[in-house]
Amino acid sequence: EIYKSMMDCLLAKCIPCITDCVMAELEKLGSKYRLALRLAKDPRFERLPCTHEGNYADDCLLQRCQQHRCYIVATCDKDLKRKIRKVPGVPIMYINSRKYSIERMPEAFGAPKN
């Protein structure tokens, strides 16, 4: 169960969010991402509206993180992770070997980098 696993990874309650851009991209990608789309439509996910036009989902997420820095980005996309790592203080959640992991969490709360 994705919702419970996210909270277990964070050791805290969270509100999973998805942007209109990500939703539209999942719908365009078709059957290969059918499971991801079904998860994204879970009513526990808050839908974040996008006011721009023509952005890729990655660019939308990157801009949102740069502006607000209050999000944890959950992705397994290597290119998106590389871009998000350039934004100071934004943690990244991902799945590796069927386990949820998070990187940069202490940094997000002002802890010094090792």
PDB file of N, CA and C in Angstrom:
ATOM      1  N   GLU A   1       0.846  -1.179   0.000  1.00  0.00           N
ATOM      2  CA  GLU A   1       0.000   0.000   0.000  1.00  0.00           C
ATOM      3  C   GLU A   1       0.883   1.231   0.000  1.00  0.00           C
ATOM      4  N   ILE A   2       0.830   1.973  -1.064  1.00  0.00           N
ATOM      5  CA  ILE A   2       1.752   3.093  -1.277  1.00  0.00           C
ATOM      6  C   ILE A   2       1.618   4.187  -0.217  1.00  0.00           C
ATOM      7  N   TYR A   3       0.415   4.513   0.170  1.00  0.00           N
ATOM      8  CA  TYR A   3       0.189   5.592   1.130  1.00  0.00           C
ATOM      9  C   TYR A   3       0.833   5.261   2.472  1.00  0.00           C
ATOM     10  N   LYS A   4       0.595   4.068   2.972  1.00  0.00           N
ATOM     11  CA  LYS A   4       1.172   3.643   4.252  1.00  0.00           C
ATOM     12  C   LYS A   4       2.691   3.543   4.158  1.00  0.00           C
ATOM     13  N   SER A   5       3.197   3.024   3.058  1.00  0.00           N
ATOM     14  CA  SER A   5       4.643   2.881   2.882  1.00  0.00           C
ATOM     15  C   SER A   5       5.345   4.233   2.869  1.00  0.00           C
ATOM     16  N   MET A   6       4.713   5.238   2.281  1.00  0.00           N
ATOM     17  CA  MET A   6       5.299   6.579   2.282  1.00  0.00           C
ATOM     18  C   MET A   6       5.398   7.117   3.702  1.00  0.00           C
ATOM     19  N   MET A   7       4.344   6.958   4.475  1.00  0.00           N
ATOM     20  CA  MET A   7       4.359   7.446   5.852  1.00  0.00           C
ATOM     21  C   MET A   7       5.355   6.666   6.701  1.00  0.00           C
ATOM     22  N   ASP A   8       5.467   5.360   6.474  1.00  0.00           N
ATOM     23  CA  ASP A   8       6.446   4.556   7.207  1.00  0.00           C
ATOM     24  C   ASP A   8       7.866   5.014   6.892  1.00  0.00           C
ATOM     25  N   CYS A   9       8.133   5.339   5.651  1.00  0.00           N
ATOM     26  CA  CYS A   9       9.456   5.810   5.241  1.00  0.00           C
ATOM     27  C   CYS A   9       9.784   7.150   5.900  1.00  0.00           C
ATOM     28  N   LEU A  10       8.803   8.025   5.981  1.00  0.00           N
ATOM     29  CA  LEU A  10       9.008   9.361   6.538  1.00  0.00           C
ATOM     30  C   LEU A  10       8.903   9.398   8.057  1.00  0.00           C
ATOM     31  N   LEU A  11       8.317   8.360   8.636  1.00  0.00           N
ATOM     32  CA  LEU A  11       8.027   8.332  10.075  1.00  0.00           C
ATOM     33  C   LEU A  11       7.142   9.514  10.463  1.00  0.00           C
ATOM     34  N   ALA A  12       6.252   9.871   9.560  1.00  0.00           N
ATOM     35  CA  ALA A  12       5.351  10.998   9.793  1.00  0.00           C
ATOM     36  C   ALA A  12       4.173  10.900   8.836  1.00  0.00           C
ATOM     37  N   LYS A  13       3.123  11.623   9.174  1.00  0.00           N
ATOM     38  CA  LYS A  13       1.975  11.697   8.280  1.00  0.00           C
ATOM     39  C   LYS A  13       2.336  12.616   7.119  1.00  0.00           C
ATOM     40  N   CYS A  14       1.841  12.285   5.951  1.00  0.00           N
ATOM     41  CA  CYS A  14       2.114  13.119   4.782  1.00  0.00           C
ATOM     42  C   CYS A  14       0.861  13.222   3.926  1.00  0.00           C
ATOM     43  N   ILE A  15       0.851  14.221   3.083  1.00  0.00           N
ATOM     44  CA  ILE A  15      -0.229  14.388   2.116  1.00  0.00           C
ATOM     45  C   ILE A  15       0.398  14.236   0.735  1.00  0.00           C
ATOM     46  N   PRO A  16       0.206  13.093   0.099  1.00  0.00           N
ATOM     47  CA  PRO A  16       0.767  12.936  -1.242  1.00  0.00           C
ATOM     48  C   PRO A  16       0.037  13.849  -2.222  1.00  0.00           C
ATOM     49  N   CYS A  17       0.805  14.483  -3.091  1.00  0.00           N
ATOM     50  CA  CYS A  17       0.246  15.413  -4.072  1.00  0.00           C
ATOM     51  C   CYS A  17       0.693  15.003  -5.466  1.00  0.00           C
ATOM     52  N   ILE A  18      -0.093  15.383  -6.436  1.00  0.00           N
ATOM     53  CA  ILE A  18       0.265  15.157  -7.839  1.00  0.00           C
ATOM     54  C   ILE A  18      -0.197  16.361  -8.643  1.00  0.00           C
ATOM     55  N   THR A  19       0.646  16.818  -9.543  1.00  0.00           N
ATOM     56  CA  THR A  19       0.291  17.988 -10.346  1.00  0.00           C
ATOM     57  C   THR A  19      -0.527  17.576 -11.569  1.00  0.00           C
ATOM     58  N   ASP A  20      -1.227  18.549 -12.112  1.00  0.00           N
ATOM     59  CA  ASP A  20      -1.986  18.311 -13.347  1.00  0.00           C
ATOM     60  C   ASP A  20      -1.064  17.835 -14.467  1.00  0.00           C
ATOM     61  N   CYS A  21       0.159  18.390 -14.516  1.00  0.00           N
ATOM     62  CA  CYS A  21       1.121  18.013 -15.567  1.00  0.00           C
ATOM     63  C   CYS A  21       1.510  16.543 -15.476  1.00  0.00           C
ATOM     64  N   VAL A  22       1.781  16.088 -14.260  1.00  0.00           N
ATOM     65  CA  VAL A  22       2.170  14.687 -14.076  1.00  0.00           C
ATOM     66  C   VAL A  22       1.007  13.785 -14.462  1.00  0.00           C
ATOM     67  N   MET A  23      -0.192  14.153 -14.049  1.00  0.00           N
ATOM     68  CA  MET A  23      -1.373  13.364 -14.376  1.00  0.00           C
ATOM     69  C   MET A  23      -1.553  13.277 -15.894  1.00  0.00           C
ATOM     70  N   ALA A  24      -1.418  14.410 -16.573  1.00  0.00           N
ATOM     71  CA  ALA A  24      -1.570  14.436 -18.032  1.00  0.00           C
ATOM     72  C   ALA A  24      -0.495  13.588 -18.708  1.00  0.00           C
ATOM     73  N   GLU A  25       0.728  13.649 -18.194  1.00  0.00           N
ATOM     74  CA  GLU A  25       1.809  12.855 -18.783  1.00  0.00           C
ATOM     75  C   GLU A  25       1.554  11.361 -18.594  1.00  0.00           C
ATOM     76  N   LEU A  26       1.081  10.972 -17.415  1.00  0.00           N
ATOM     77  CA  LEU A  26       0.769   9.557 -17.176  1.00  0.00           C
ATOM     78  C   LEU A  26      -0.336   9.073 -18.118  1.00  0.00           C
ATOM     79  N   GLU A  27      -1.327   9.924 -18.345  1.00  0.00           N
ATOM     80  CA  GLU A  27      -2.415   9.552 -19.255  1.00  0.00           C
ATOM     81  C   GLU A  27      -1.913   9.397 -20.691  1.00  0.00           C
ATOM     82  N   LYS A  28      -0.979  10.257 -21.106  1.00  0.00           N
ATOM     83  CA  LYS A  28      -0.421  10.183 -22.461  1.00  0.00           C
ATOM     84  C   LYS A  28       0.459   8.949 -22.651  1.00  0.00           C
ATOM     85  N   LEU A  29       1.136   8.516 -21.593  1.00  0.00           N
ATOM     86  CA  LEU A  29       2.083   7.407 -21.706  1.00  0.00           C
ATOM     87  C   LEU A  29       1.406   6.061 -21.922  1.00  0.00           C
ATOM     88  N   GLY A  30       0.133   5.979 -21.620  1.00  0.00           N
ATOM     89  CA  GLY A  30      -0.628   4.774 -21.949  1.00  0.00           C
ATOM     90  C   GLY A  30      -0.427   3.595 -21.024  1.00  0.00           C
ATOM     91  N   SER A  31      -0.599   2.403 -21.587  1.00  0.00           N
ATOM     92  CA  SER A  31      -0.699   1.179 -20.787  1.00  0.00           C
ATOM     93  C   SER A  31       0.559   0.850 -19.992  1.00  0.00           C
ATOM     94  N   LYS A  32       1.712   1.292 -20.445  1.00  0.00           N
ATOM     95  CA  LYS A  32       2.952   1.007 -19.712  1.00  0.00           C
ATOM     96  C   LYS A  32       2.911   1.610 -18.300  1.00  0.00           C
ATOM     97  N   TYR A  33       2.212   2.719 -18.149  1.00  0.00           N
ATOM     98  CA  TYR A  33       2.141   3.409 -16.860  1.00  0.00           C
ATOM     99  C   TYR A  33       0.741   3.336 -16.256  1.00  0.00           C
ATOM    100  N   ARG A  34       0.001   2.309 -16.621  1.00  0.00           N
ATOM    101  CA  ARG A  34      -1.372   2.129 -16.143  1.00  0.00           C
ATOM    102  C   ARG A  34      -1.430   2.055 -14.614  1.00  0.00           C
ATOM    103  N   LEU A  35      -0.508   1.306 -13.992  1.00  0.00           N
ATOM    104  CA  LEU A  35      -0.499   1.173 -12.534  1.00  0.00           C
ATOM    105  C   LEU A  35      -0.202   2.517 -11.874  1.00  0.00           C
ATOM    106  N   ALA A  36       0.777   3.240 -12.395  1.00  0.00           N
ATOM    107  CA  ALA A  36       1.116   4.555 -11.840  1.00  0.00           C
ATOM    108  C   ALA A  36      -0.080   5.497 -11.927  1.00  0.00           C
ATOM    109  N   LEU A  37      -0.798   5.452 -13.033  1.00  0.00           N
ATOM    110  CA  LEU A  37      -1.973   6.305 -13.204  1.00  0.00           C
ATOM    111  C   LEU A  37      -3.060   5.928 -12.206  1.00  0.00           C
ATOM    112  N   ARG A  38      -3.262   4.637 -12.006  1.00  0.00           N
ATOM    113  CA  ARG A  38      -4.271   4.195 -11.036  1.00  0.00           C
ATOM    114  C   ARG A  38      -3.909   4.676  -9.629  1.00  0.00           C
ATOM    115  N   LEU A  39      -2.635   4.582  -9.259  1.00  0.00           N
ATOM    116  CA  LEU A  39      -2.194   5.062  -7.947  1.00  0.00           C
ATOM    117  C   LEU A  39      -2.379   6.573  -7.834  1.00  0.00           C
ATOM    118  N   ALA A  40      -2.063   7.289  -8.900  1.00  0.00           N
ATOM    119  CA  ALA A  40      -2.169   8.748  -8.890  1.00  0.00           C
ATOM    120  C   ALA A  40      -3.611   9.221  -8.748  1.00  0.00           C
ATOM    121  N   LYS A  41      -4.555   8.399  -9.153  1.00  0.00           N
ATOM    122  CA  LYS A  41      -5.969   8.765  -9.046  1.00  0.00           C
ATOM    123  C   LYS A  41      -6.567   8.435  -7.679  1.00  0.00           C
ATOM    124  N   ASP A  42      -5.759   7.893  -6.780  1.00  0.00           N
ATOM    125  CA  ASP A  42      -6.222   7.592  -5.422  1.00  0.00           C
ATOM    126  C   ASP A  42      -6.745   8.885  -4.794  1.00  0.00           C
ATOM    127  N   PRO A  43      -7.928   8.867  -4.192  1.00  0.00           N
ATOM    128  CA  PRO A  43      -8.500  10.096  -3.633  1.00  0.00           C
ATOM    129  C   PRO A  43      -7.685  10.697  -2.487  1.00  0.00           C
ATOM    130  N   ARG A  44      -6.751   9.934  -1.927  1.00  0.00           N
ATOM    131  CA  ARG A  44      -5.905  10.483  -0.855  1.00  0.00           C
ATOM    132  C   ARG A  44      -4.808  11.392  -1.410  1.00  0.00           C
ATOM    133  N   PHE A  45      -4.610  11.378  -2.737  1.00  0.00           N
ATOM    134  CA  PHE A  45      -3.635  12.264  -3.362  1.00  0.00           C
ATOM    135  C   PHE A  45      -4.292  13.608  -3.636  1.00  0.00           C
ATOM    136  N   GLU A  46      -3.659  14.669  -3.184  1.00  0.00           N
ATOM    137  CA  GLU A  46      -4.166  16.012  -3.441  1.00  0.00           C
ATOM    138  C   GLU A  46      -3.708  16.443  -4.832  1.00  0.00           C
ATOM    139  N   ARG A  47      -4.615  16.947  -5.621  1.00  0.00           N
ATOM    140  CA  ARG A  47      -4.300  17.385  -6.983  1.00  0.00           C
ATOM    141  C   ARG A  47      -3.867  18.841  -6.940  1.00  0.00           C
ATOM    142  N   LEU A  48      -2.676  19.131  -7.452  1.00  0.00           N
ATOM    143  CA  LEU A  48      -2.160  20.496  -7.497  1.00  0.00           C
ATOM    144  C   LEU A  48      -2.341  21.052  -8.910  1.00  0.00           C
ATOM    145  N   PRO A  49      -3.104  22.124  -9.044  1.00  0.00           N
ATOM    146  CA  PRO A  49      -3.337  22.680 -10.380  1.00  0.00           C
ATOM    147  C   PRO A  49      -2.084  23.359 -10.926  1.00  0.00           C
ATOM    148  N   CYS A  50      -1.954  23.325 -12.231  1.00  0.00           N
ATOM    149  CA  CYS A  50      -0.853  23.999 -12.918  1.00  0.00           C
ATOM    150  C   CYS A  50      -1.443  25.162 -13.708  1.00  0.00           C
ATOM    151  N   THR A  51      -0.798  26.311 -13.625  1.00  0.00           N
ATOM    152  CA  THR A  51      -1.318  27.495 -14.309  1.00  0.00           C
ATOM    153  C   THR A  51      -0.549  27.813 -15.587  1.00  0.00           C
ATOM    154  N   HIS A  52       0.498  27.083 -15.861  1.00  0.00           N
ATOM    155  CA  HIS A  52       1.322  27.328 -17.046  1.00  0.00           C
ATOM    156  C   HIS A  52       0.809  26.510 -18.222  1.00  0.00           C
ATOM    157  N   GLU A  53       1.392  26.750 -19.378  1.00  0.00           N
ATOM    158  CA  GLU A  53       1.032  25.975 -20.567  1.00  0.00           C
ATOM    159  C   GLU A  53       2.289  25.368 -21.169  1.00  0.00           C
ATOM    160  N   GLY A  54       2.164  24.156 -21.665  1.00  0.00           N
ATOM    161  CA  GLY A  54       3.212  23.547 -22.451  1.00  0.00           C
ATOM    162  C   GLY A  54       4.448  23.065 -21.726  1.00  0.00           C
ATOM    163  N   ASN A  55       4.434  22.973 -20.425  1.00  0.00           N
ATOM    164  CA  ASN A  55       5.598  22.476 -19.693  1.00  0.00           C
ATOM    165  C   ASN A  55       5.609  20.960 -19.640  1.00  0.00           C
ATOM    166  N   TYR A  56       6.794  20.397 -19.631  1.00  0.00           N
ATOM    167  CA  TYR A  56       6.922  18.980 -19.336  1.00  0.00           C
ATOM    168  C   TYR A  56       6.691  18.797 -17.841  1.00  0.00           C
ATOM    169  N   ALA A  57       6.267  17.624 -17.433  1.00  0.00           N
ATOM    170  CA  ALA A  57       6.009  17.356 -16.021  1.00  0.00           C
ATOM    171  C   ALA A  57       7.264  17.580 -15.183  1.00  0.00           C
ATOM    172  N   ASP A  58       8.424  17.153 -15.690  1.00  0.00           N
ATOM    173  CA  ASP A  58       9.675  17.346 -14.941  1.00  0.00           C
ATOM    174  C   ASP A  58       9.943  18.824 -14.689  1.00  0.00           C
ATOM    175  N   ASP A  59       9.761  19.650 -15.714  1.00  0.00           N
ATOM    176  CA  ASP A  59       9.999  21.089 -15.572  1.00  0.00           C
ATOM    177  C   ASP A  59       9.022  21.709 -14.582  1.00  0.00           C
ATOM    178  N   CYS A  60       7.787  21.257 -14.620  1.00  0.00           N
ATOM    179  CA  CYS A  60       6.766  21.744 -13.691  1.00  0.00           C
ATOM    180  C   CYS A  60       7.167  21.433 -12.249  1.00  0.00           C
ATOM    181  N   LEU A  61       7.561  20.184 -11.995  1.00  0.00           N
ATOM    182  CA  LEU A  61       7.962  19.785 -10.643  1.00  0.00           C
ATOM    183  C   LEU A  61       9.198  20.554 -10.190  1.00  0.00           C
ATOM    184  N   LEU A  62      10.154  20.711 -11.071  1.00  0.00           N
ATOM    185  CA  LEU A  62      11.381  21.427 -10.750  1.00  0.00           C
ATOM    186  C   LEU A  62      11.078  22.881 -10.389  1.00  0.00           C
ATOM    187  N   GLN A  63      10.255  23.550 -11.181  1.00  0.00           N
ATOM    188  CA  GLN A  63       9.889  24.943 -10.891  1.00  0.00           C
ATOM    189  C   GLN A  63       9.157  25.057  -9.557  1.00  0.00           C
ATOM    190  N   ARG A  64       8.249  24.133  -9.304  1.00  0.00           N
ATOM    191  CA  ARG A  64       7.481  24.157  -8.057  1.00  0.00           C
ATOM    192  C   ARG A  64       8.409  23.995  -6.847  1.00  0.00           C
ATOM    193  N   CYS A  65       9.374  23.079  -6.962  1.00  0.00           N
ATOM    194  CA  CYS A  65      10.327  22.843  -5.869  1.00  0.00           C
ATOM    195  C   CYS A  65      11.246  24.037  -5.652  1.00  0.00           C
ATOM    196  N   GLN A  66      11.670  24.667  -6.724  1.00  0.00           N
ATOM    197  CA  GLN A  66      12.540  25.833  -6.608  1.00  0.00           C
ATOM    198  C   GLN A  66      11.810  26.997  -5.952  1.00  0.00           C
ATOM    199  N   GLN A  67      10.528  27.140  -6.224  1.00  0.00           N
ATOM    200  CA  GLN A  67       9.751  28.242  -5.671  1.00  0.00           C
ATOM    201  C   GLN A  67       9.393  28.022  -4.210  1.00  0.00           C
ATOM    202  N   HIS A  68       9.025  26.796  -3.847  1.00  0.00           N
ATOM    203  CA  HIS A  68       8.451  26.576  -2.524  1.00  0.00           C
ATOM    204  C   HIS A  68       9.329  25.776  -1.568  1.00  0.00           C
ATOM    205  N   ARG A  69      10.075  24.836  -2.031  1.00  0.00           N
ATOM    206  CA  ARG A  69      10.969  23.991  -1.229  1.00  0.00           C
ATOM    207  C   ARG A  69      10.286  23.378  -0.010  1.00  0.00           C
ATOM    208  N   CYS A  70       9.025  23.073  -0.147  1.00  0.00           N
ATOM    209  CA  CYS A  70       8.289  22.434   0.945  1.00  0.00           C
ATOM    210  C   CYS A  70       7.836  21.033   0.555  1.00  0.00           C
ATOM    211  N   TYR A  71       8.345  20.530  -0.558  1.00  0.00           N
ATOM    212  CA  TYR A  71       7.919  19.237  -1.077  1.00  0.00           C
ATOM    213  C   TYR A  71       9.019  18.194  -0.937  1.00  0.00           C
ATOM    214  N   ILE A  72       8.596  16.951  -0.877  1.00  0.00           N
ATOM    215  CA  ILE A  72       9.478  15.804  -1.057  1.00  0.00           C
ATOM    216  C   ILE A  72       9.071  15.221  -2.404  1.00  0.00           C
ATOM    217  N   VAL A  73      10.004  15.122  -3.323  1.00  0.00           N
ATOM    218  CA  VAL A  73       9.684  14.621  -4.659  1.00  0.00           C
ATOM    219  C   VAL A  73       9.867  13.109  -4.670  1.00  0.00           C
ATOM    220  N   ALA A  74       8.816  12.389  -5.019  1.00  0.00           N
ATOM    221  CA  ALA A  74       8.873  10.927  -5.109  1.00  0.00           C
ATOM    222  C   ALA A  74       8.980  10.544  -6.581  1.00  0.00           C
ATOM    223  N   THR A  75      10.111   9.929  -6.937  1.00  0.00           N
ATOM    224  CA  THR A  75      10.327   9.534  -8.330  1.00  0.00           C
ATOM    225  C   THR A  75      11.397   8.460  -8.420  1.00  0.00           C
ATOM    226  N   CYS A  76      11.306   7.653  -9.451  1.00  0.00           N
ATOM    227  CA  CYS A  76      12.367   6.696  -9.774  1.00  0.00           C
ATOM    228  C   CYS A  76      13.053   7.109 -11.075  1.00  0.00           C
ATOM    229  N   ASP A  77      12.650   8.234 -11.632  1.00  0.00           N
ATOM    230  CA  ASP A  77      13.211   8.748 -12.880  1.00  0.00           C
ATOM    231  C   ASP A  77      14.609   9.326 -12.607  1.00  0.00           C
ATOM    232  N   LYS A  78      15.629   8.716 -13.195  1.00  0.00           N
ATOM    233  CA  LYS A  78      17.016   9.123 -12.935  1.00  0.00           C
ATOM    234  C   LYS A  78      17.282  10.567 -13.343  1.00  0.00           C
ATOM    235  N   ASP A  79      16.747  10.976 -14.470  1.00  0.00           N
ATOM    236  CA  ASP A  79      16.975  12.335 -14.946  1.00  0.00           C
ATOM    237  C   ASP A  79      16.319  13.362 -14.022  1.00  0.00           C
ATOM    238  N   LEU A  80      15.102  13.086 -13.577  1.00  0.00           N
ATOM    239  CA  LEU A  80      14.424  13.998 -12.657  1.00  0.00           C
ATOM    240  C   LEU A  80      15.158  14.055 -11.325  1.00  0.00           C
ATOM    241  N   LYS A  81      15.625  12.916 -10.818  1.00  0.00           N
ATOM    242  CA  LYS A  81      16.387  12.928  -9.560  1.00  0.00           C
ATOM    243  C   LYS A  81      17.637  13.796  -9.691  1.00  0.00           C
ATOM    244  N   ARG A  82      18.325  13.686 -10.820  1.00  0.00           N
ATOM    245  CA  ARG A  82      19.533  14.487 -11.056  1.00  0.00           C
ATOM    246  C   ARG A  82      19.201  15.983 -11.015  1.00  0.00           C
ATOM    247  N   LYS A  83      18.083  16.374 -11.630  1.00  0.00           N
ATOM    248  CA  LYS A  83      17.672  17.781 -11.639  1.00  0.00           C
ATOM    249  C   LYS A  83      17.283  18.255 -10.240  1.00  0.00           C
ATOM    250  N   ILE A  84      16.535  17.436  -9.516  1.00  0.00           N
ATOM    251  CA  ILE A  84      16.069  17.822  -8.179  1.00  0.00           C
ATOM    252  C   ILE A  84      17.245  17.940  -7.209  1.00  0.00           C
ATOM    253  N   ARG A  85      18.267  17.110  -7.373  1.00  0.00           N
ATOM    254  CA  ARG A  85      19.448  17.178  -6.496  1.00  0.00           C
ATOM    255  C   ARG A  85      20.139  18.536  -6.574  1.00  0.00           C
ATOM    256  N   LYS A  86      19.928  19.262  -7.640  1.00  0.00           N
ATOM    257  CA  LYS A  86      20.534  20.588  -7.798  1.00  0.00           C
ATOM    258  C   LYS A  86      19.778  21.659  -7.014  1.00  0.00           C
ATOM    259  N   VAL A  87      18.593  21.326  -6.511  1.00  0.00           N
ATOM    260  CA  VAL A  87      17.796  22.273  -5.729  1.00  0.00           C
ATOM    261  C   VAL A  87      18.085  22.010  -4.254  1.00  0.00           C
ATOM    262  N   PRO A  88      18.739  22.950  -3.572  1.00  0.00           N
ATOM    263  CA  PRO A  88      19.085  22.721  -2.164  1.00  0.00           C
ATOM    264  C   PRO A  88      17.850  22.484  -1.295  1.00  0.00           C
ATOM    265  N   GLY A  89      17.962  21.509  -0.404  1.00  0.00           N
ATOM    266  CA  GLY A  89      16.933  21.285   0.600  1.00  0.00           C
ATOM    267  C   GLY A  89      15.690  20.551   0.155  1.00  0.00           C
ATOM    268  N   VAL A  90      15.695  19.950  -1.030  1.00  0.00           N
ATOM    269  CA  VAL A  90      14.509  19.214  -1.487  1.00  0.00           C
ATOM    270  C   VAL A  90      14.819  17.717  -1.448  1.00  0.00           C
ATOM    271  N   PRO A  91      14.207  16.983  -0.516  1.00  0.00           N
ATOM    272  CA  PRO A  91      14.436  15.537  -0.421  1.00  0.00           C
ATOM    273  C   PRO A  91      13.800  14.779  -1.584  1.00  0.00           C
ATOM    274  N   ILE A  92      14.345  13.598  -1.856  1.00  0.00           N
ATOM    275  CA  ILE A  92      13.849  12.744  -2.936  1.00  0.00           C
ATOM    276  C   ILE A  92      13.501  11.380  -2.358  1.00  0.00           C
ATOM    277  N   MET A  93      12.281  10.924  -2.617  1.00  0.00           N
ATOM    278  CA  MET A  93      11.849   9.590  -2.205  1.00  0.00           C
ATOM    279  C   MET A  93      11.815   8.716  -3.450  1.00  0.00           C
ATOM    280  N   TYR A  94      12.254   7.473  -3.297  1.00  0.00           N
ATOM    281  CA  TYR A  94      12.254   6.547  -4.426  1.00  0.00           C
ATOM    282  C   TYR A  94      12.125   5.125  -3.913  1.00  0.00           C
ATOM    283  N   ILE A  95      11.851   4.206  -4.823  1.00  0.00           N
ATOM    284  CA  ILE A  95      11.741   2.791  -4.475  1.00  0.00           C
ATOM    285  C   ILE A  95      12.959   2.081  -5.040  1.00  0.00           C
ATOM    286  N   ASN A  96      13.618   1.304  -4.178  1.00  0.00           N
ATOM    287  CA  ASN A  96      14.780   0.526  -4.583  1.00  0.00           C
ATOM    288  C   ASN A  96      14.646  -0.855  -3.956  1.00  0.00           C
ATOM    289  N   SER A  97      14.644  -1.880  -4.760  1.00  0.00           N
ATOM    290  CA  SER A  97      14.491  -3.260  -4.278  1.00  0.00           C
ATOM    291  C   SER A  97      13.238  -3.422  -3.423  1.00  0.00           C
ATOM    292  N   ARG A  98      12.140  -2.849  -3.910  1.00  0.00           N
ATOM    293  CA  ARG A  98      10.823  -2.932  -3.253  1.00  0.00           C
ATOM    294  C   ARG A  98      10.759  -2.240  -1.892  1.00  0.00           C
ATOM    295  N   LYS A  99      11.723  -1.375  -1.591  1.00  0.00           N
ATOM    296  CA  LYS A  99      11.725  -0.628  -0.334  1.00  0.00           C
ATOM    297  C   LYS A  99      11.761   0.864  -0.640  1.00  0.00           C
ATOM    298  N   TYR A 100      11.018   1.621   0.150  1.00  0.00           N
ATOM    299  CA  TYR A 100      11.022   3.068   0.001  1.00  0.00           C
ATOM    300  C   TYR A 100      12.270   3.617   0.671  1.00  0.00           C
ATOM    301  N   SER A 101      12.912   4.546   0.006  1.00  0.00           N
ATOM    302  CA  SER A 101      14.097   5.207   0.547  1.00  0.00           C
ATOM    303  C   SER A 101      13.933   6.703   0.346  1.00  0.00           C
ATOM    304  N   ILE A 102      14.655   7.449   1.167  1.00  0.00           N
ATOM    305  CA  ILE A 102      14.622   8.903   1.017  1.00  0.00           C
ATOM    306  C   ILE A 102      16.039   9.420   1.143  1.00  0.00           C
ATOM    307  N   GLU A 103      16.385  10.354   0.291  1.00  0.00           N
ATOM    308  CA  GLU A 103      17.717  10.948   0.360  1.00  0.00           C
ATOM    309  C   GLU A 103      17.588  12.442   0.602  1.00  0.00           C
ATOM    310  N   ARG A 104      18.567  12.973   1.312  1.00  0.00           N
ATOM    311  CA  ARG A 104      18.665  14.407   1.598  1.00  0.00           C
ATOM    312  C   ARG A 104      17.655  14.901   2.626  1.00  0.00           C
ATOM    313  N   MET A 105      17.069  14.040   3.411  1.00  0.00           N
ATOM    314  CA  MET A 105      16.082  14.492   4.395  1.00  0.00           C
ATOM    315  C   MET A 105      16.721  15.374   5.474  1.00  0.00           C
ATOM    316  N   PRO A 106      17.828  14.953   6.115  1.00  0.00           N
ATOM    317  CA  PRO A 106      18.416  15.831   7.138  1.00  0.00           C
ATOM    318  C   PRO A 106      18.825  17.189   6.571  1.00  0.00           C
ATOM    319  N   GLU A 107      19.331  17.193   5.338  1.00  0.00           N
ATOM    320  CA  GLU A 107      19.729  18.442   4.687  1.00  0.00           C
ATOM    321  C   GLU A 107      18.533  19.381   4.542  1.00  0.00           C
ATOM    322  N   ALA A 108      17.364  18.814   4.304  1.00  0.00           N
ATOM    323  CA  ALA A 108      16.159  19.625   4.132  1.00  0.00           C
ATOM    324  C   ALA A 108      15.797  20.364   5.412  1.00  0.00           C
ATOM    325  N   PHE A 109      16.228  19.823   6.545  1.00  0.00           N
ATOM    326  CA  PHE A 109      15.918  20.448   7.826  1.00  0.00           C
ATOM    327  C   PHE A 109      17.088  21.245   8.375  1.00  0.00           C
ATOM    328  N   GLY A 110      18.078  21.545   7.529  1.00  0.00           N
ATOM    329  CA  GLY A 110      19.173  22.414   7.932  1.00  0.00           C
ATOM    330  C   GLY A 110      20.377  21.707   8.518  1.00  0.00           C
ATOM    331  N   ALA A 111      20.404  20.383   8.533  1.00  0.00           N
ATOM    332  CA  ALA A 111      21.570  19.662   9.045  1.00  0.00           C
ATOM    333  C   ALA A 111      22.730  19.834   8.068  1.00  0.00           C
ATOM    334  N   PRO A 112      23.962  19.867   8.578  1.00  0.00           N
ATOM    335  CA  PRO A 112      25.105  20.016   7.671  1.00  0.00           C
ATOM    336  C   PRO A 112      25.281  18.787   6.797  1.00  0.00           C
ATOM    337  N   LYS A 113      25.796  19.009   5.589  1.00  0.00           N
ATOM    338  CA  LYS A 113      26.095  17.895   4.688  1.00  0.00           C
ATOM    339  C   LYS A 113      27.335  17.180   5.192  1.00  0.00           C
ATOM    340  N   ASN A 114      27.387  15.865   4.974  1.00  0.00           N
ATOM    341  CA  ASN A 114      28.578  15.095   5.371  1.00  0.00           C
ATOM    342  C   ASN A 114      29.658  15.218   4.340  1.00  0.00           C
TER     343      ASN A 114
END
